[in-house]
PDB file of C-alpha atoms in Angstrom:
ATOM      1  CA  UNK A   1       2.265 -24.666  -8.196  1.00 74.00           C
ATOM      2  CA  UNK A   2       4.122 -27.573  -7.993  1.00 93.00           C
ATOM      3  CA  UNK A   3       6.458 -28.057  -4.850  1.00 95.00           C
ATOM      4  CA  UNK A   4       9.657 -28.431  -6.805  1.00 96.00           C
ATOM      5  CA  UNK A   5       9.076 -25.074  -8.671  1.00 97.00           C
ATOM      6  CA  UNK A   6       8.453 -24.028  -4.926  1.00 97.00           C
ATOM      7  CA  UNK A   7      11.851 -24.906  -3.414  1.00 97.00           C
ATOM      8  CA  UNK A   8      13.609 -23.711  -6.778  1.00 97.00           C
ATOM      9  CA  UNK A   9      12.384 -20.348  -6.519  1.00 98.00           C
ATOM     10  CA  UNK A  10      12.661 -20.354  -2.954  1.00 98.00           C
ATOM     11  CA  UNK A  11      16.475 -21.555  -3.761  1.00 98.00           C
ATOM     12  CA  UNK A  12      17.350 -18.944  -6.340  1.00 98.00           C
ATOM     13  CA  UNK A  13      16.253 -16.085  -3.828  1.00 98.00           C
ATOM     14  CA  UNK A  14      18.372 -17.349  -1.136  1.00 98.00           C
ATOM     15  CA  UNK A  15      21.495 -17.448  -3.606  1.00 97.00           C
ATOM     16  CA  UNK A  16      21.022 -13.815  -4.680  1.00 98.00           C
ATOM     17  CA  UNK A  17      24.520 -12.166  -3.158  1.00 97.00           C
ATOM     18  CA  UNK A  18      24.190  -9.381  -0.194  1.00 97.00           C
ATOM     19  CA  UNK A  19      24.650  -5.970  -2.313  1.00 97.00           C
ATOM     20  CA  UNK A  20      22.843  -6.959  -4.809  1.00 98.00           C
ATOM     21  CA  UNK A  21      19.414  -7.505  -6.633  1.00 98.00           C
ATOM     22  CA  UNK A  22      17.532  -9.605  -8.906  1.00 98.00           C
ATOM     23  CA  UNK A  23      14.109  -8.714 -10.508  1.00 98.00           C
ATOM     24  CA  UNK A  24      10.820 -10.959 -10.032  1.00 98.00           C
ATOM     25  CA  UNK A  25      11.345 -11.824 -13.472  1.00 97.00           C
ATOM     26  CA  UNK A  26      14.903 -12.780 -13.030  1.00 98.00           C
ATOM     27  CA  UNK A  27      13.957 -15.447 -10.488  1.00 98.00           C
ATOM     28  CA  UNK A  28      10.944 -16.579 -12.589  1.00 98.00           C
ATOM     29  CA  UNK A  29      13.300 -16.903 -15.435  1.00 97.00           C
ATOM     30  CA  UNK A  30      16.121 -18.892 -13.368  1.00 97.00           C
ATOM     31  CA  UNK A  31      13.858 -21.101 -11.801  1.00 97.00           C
ATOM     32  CA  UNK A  32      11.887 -22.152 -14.405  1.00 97.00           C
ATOM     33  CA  UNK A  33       8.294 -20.417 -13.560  1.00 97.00           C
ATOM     34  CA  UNK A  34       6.214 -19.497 -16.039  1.00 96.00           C
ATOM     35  CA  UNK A  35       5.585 -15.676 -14.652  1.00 97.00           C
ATOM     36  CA  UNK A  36       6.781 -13.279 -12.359  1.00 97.00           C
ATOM     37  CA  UNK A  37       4.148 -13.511 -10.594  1.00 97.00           C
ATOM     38  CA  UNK A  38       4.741 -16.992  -8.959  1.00 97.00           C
ATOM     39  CA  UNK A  39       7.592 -15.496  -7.393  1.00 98.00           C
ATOM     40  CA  UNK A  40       5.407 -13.035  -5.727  1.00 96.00           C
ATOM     41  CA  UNK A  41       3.602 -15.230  -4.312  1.00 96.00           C
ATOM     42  CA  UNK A  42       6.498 -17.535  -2.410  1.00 97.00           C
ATOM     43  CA  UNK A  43       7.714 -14.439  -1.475  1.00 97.00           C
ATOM     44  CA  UNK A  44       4.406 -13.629  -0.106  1.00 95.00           C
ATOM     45  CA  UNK A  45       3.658 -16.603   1.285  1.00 95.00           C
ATOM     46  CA  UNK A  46       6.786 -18.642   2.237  1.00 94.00           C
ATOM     47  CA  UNK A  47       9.511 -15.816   2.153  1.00 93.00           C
ATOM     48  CA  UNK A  48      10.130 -14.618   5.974  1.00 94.00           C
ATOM     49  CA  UNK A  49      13.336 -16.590   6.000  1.00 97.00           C
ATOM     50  CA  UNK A  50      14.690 -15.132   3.285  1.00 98.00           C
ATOM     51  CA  UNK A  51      16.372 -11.877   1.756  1.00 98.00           C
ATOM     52  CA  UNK A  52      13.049 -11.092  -0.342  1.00 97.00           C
ATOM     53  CA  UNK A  53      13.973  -7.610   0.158  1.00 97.00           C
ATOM     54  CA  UNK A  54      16.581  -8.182  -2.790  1.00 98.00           C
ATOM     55  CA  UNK A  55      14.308  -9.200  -5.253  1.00 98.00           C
ATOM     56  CA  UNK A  56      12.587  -5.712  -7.120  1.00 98.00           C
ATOM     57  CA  UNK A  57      10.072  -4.995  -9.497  1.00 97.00           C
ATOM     58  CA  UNK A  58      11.069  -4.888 -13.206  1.00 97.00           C
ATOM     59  CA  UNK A  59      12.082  -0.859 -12.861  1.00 97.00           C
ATOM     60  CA  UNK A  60      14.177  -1.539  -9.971  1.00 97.00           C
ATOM     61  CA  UNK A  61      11.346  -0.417  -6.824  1.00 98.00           C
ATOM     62  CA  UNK A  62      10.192  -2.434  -4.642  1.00 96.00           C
ATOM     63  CA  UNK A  63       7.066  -3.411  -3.602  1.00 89.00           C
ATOM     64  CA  UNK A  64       4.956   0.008  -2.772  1.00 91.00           C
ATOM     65  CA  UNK A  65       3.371  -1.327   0.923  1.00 91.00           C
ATOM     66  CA  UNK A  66       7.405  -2.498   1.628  1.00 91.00           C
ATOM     67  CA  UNK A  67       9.265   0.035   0.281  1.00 95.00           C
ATOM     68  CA  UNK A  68      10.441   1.697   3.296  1.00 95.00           C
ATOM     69  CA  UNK A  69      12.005  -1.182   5.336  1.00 96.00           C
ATOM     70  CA  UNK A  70      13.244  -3.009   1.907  1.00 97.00           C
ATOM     71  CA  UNK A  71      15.119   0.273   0.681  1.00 97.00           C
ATOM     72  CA  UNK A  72      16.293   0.349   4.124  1.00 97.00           C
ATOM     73  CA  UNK A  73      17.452  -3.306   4.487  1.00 97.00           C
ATOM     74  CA  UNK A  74      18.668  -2.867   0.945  1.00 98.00           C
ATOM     75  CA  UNK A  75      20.906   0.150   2.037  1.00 97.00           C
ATOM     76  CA  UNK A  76      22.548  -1.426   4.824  1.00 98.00           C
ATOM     77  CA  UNK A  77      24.059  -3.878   2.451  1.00 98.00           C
ATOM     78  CA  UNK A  78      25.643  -1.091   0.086  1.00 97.00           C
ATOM     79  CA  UNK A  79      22.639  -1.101  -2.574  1.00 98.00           C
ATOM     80  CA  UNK A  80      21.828   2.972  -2.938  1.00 96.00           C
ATOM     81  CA  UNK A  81      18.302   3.674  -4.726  1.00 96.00           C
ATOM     82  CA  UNK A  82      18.466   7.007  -6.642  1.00 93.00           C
ATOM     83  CA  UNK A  83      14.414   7.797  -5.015  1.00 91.00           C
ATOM     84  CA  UNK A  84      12.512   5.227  -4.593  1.00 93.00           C
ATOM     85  CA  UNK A  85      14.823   2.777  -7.578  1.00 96.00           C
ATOM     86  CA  UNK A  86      17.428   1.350  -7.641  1.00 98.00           C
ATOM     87  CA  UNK A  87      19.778   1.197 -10.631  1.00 97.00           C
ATOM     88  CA  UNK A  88      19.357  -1.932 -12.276  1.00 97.00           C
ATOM     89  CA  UNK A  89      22.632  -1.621 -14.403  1.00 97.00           C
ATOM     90  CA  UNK A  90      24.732  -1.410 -11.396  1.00 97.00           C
ATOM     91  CA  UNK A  91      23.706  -3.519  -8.783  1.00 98.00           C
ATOM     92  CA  UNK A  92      21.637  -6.339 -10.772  1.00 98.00           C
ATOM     93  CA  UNK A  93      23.092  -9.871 -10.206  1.00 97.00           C
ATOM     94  CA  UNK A  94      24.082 -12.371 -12.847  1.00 91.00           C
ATOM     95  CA  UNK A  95      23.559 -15.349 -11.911  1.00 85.00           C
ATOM     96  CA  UNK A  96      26.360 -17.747 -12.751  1.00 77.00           C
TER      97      UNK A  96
END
């Protein structure tokens, strides 16, 4: 992966709004990557500094082995899951 695709997912993650969400795919699609997946892996790799925890799977859940402290961090900023999702329709952002 190129660095510029780097910083521009890296960039689109840090602009999703406190009480909301954005899928993998949404980022992927925003920033240009070719798959989901490449998200994954910034967030994997590079994403300590920022709020990965609002970027969820294409149901709405988040990653199974972070579940517990993103729901959590995700629930202190107003964004309710209904179990272990969270509704899409109501808190997914649109990105301007």
């Amino acid at each position: 992966m190129d660095e510029e695709l780097h910083e521009r997912i890296r960039d689109v993650v840090a602009s999703v709004p406190k009480g909301t969400v954005a899928t993998y795919g949404d980022v992927a699609k925003i920033a240009g990557a070719s798959t989901p997946r490449l998200v994954g892996r910034v967030l994997a790799e590079d994403g300590h500094d920022l709020p990965w925890h609002r970027v969820l799977r294409a149901d709405g859940t988040p990653a199974p082995h972070l579940a517990r402290e993103q729901l959590a961090r995700l629930r202190a900023e107003g964004v309710l899951a209904e179990g272990r999702r969270v509704d899409l329709r109501r808190y997914r952002w649109r990105a301007p």
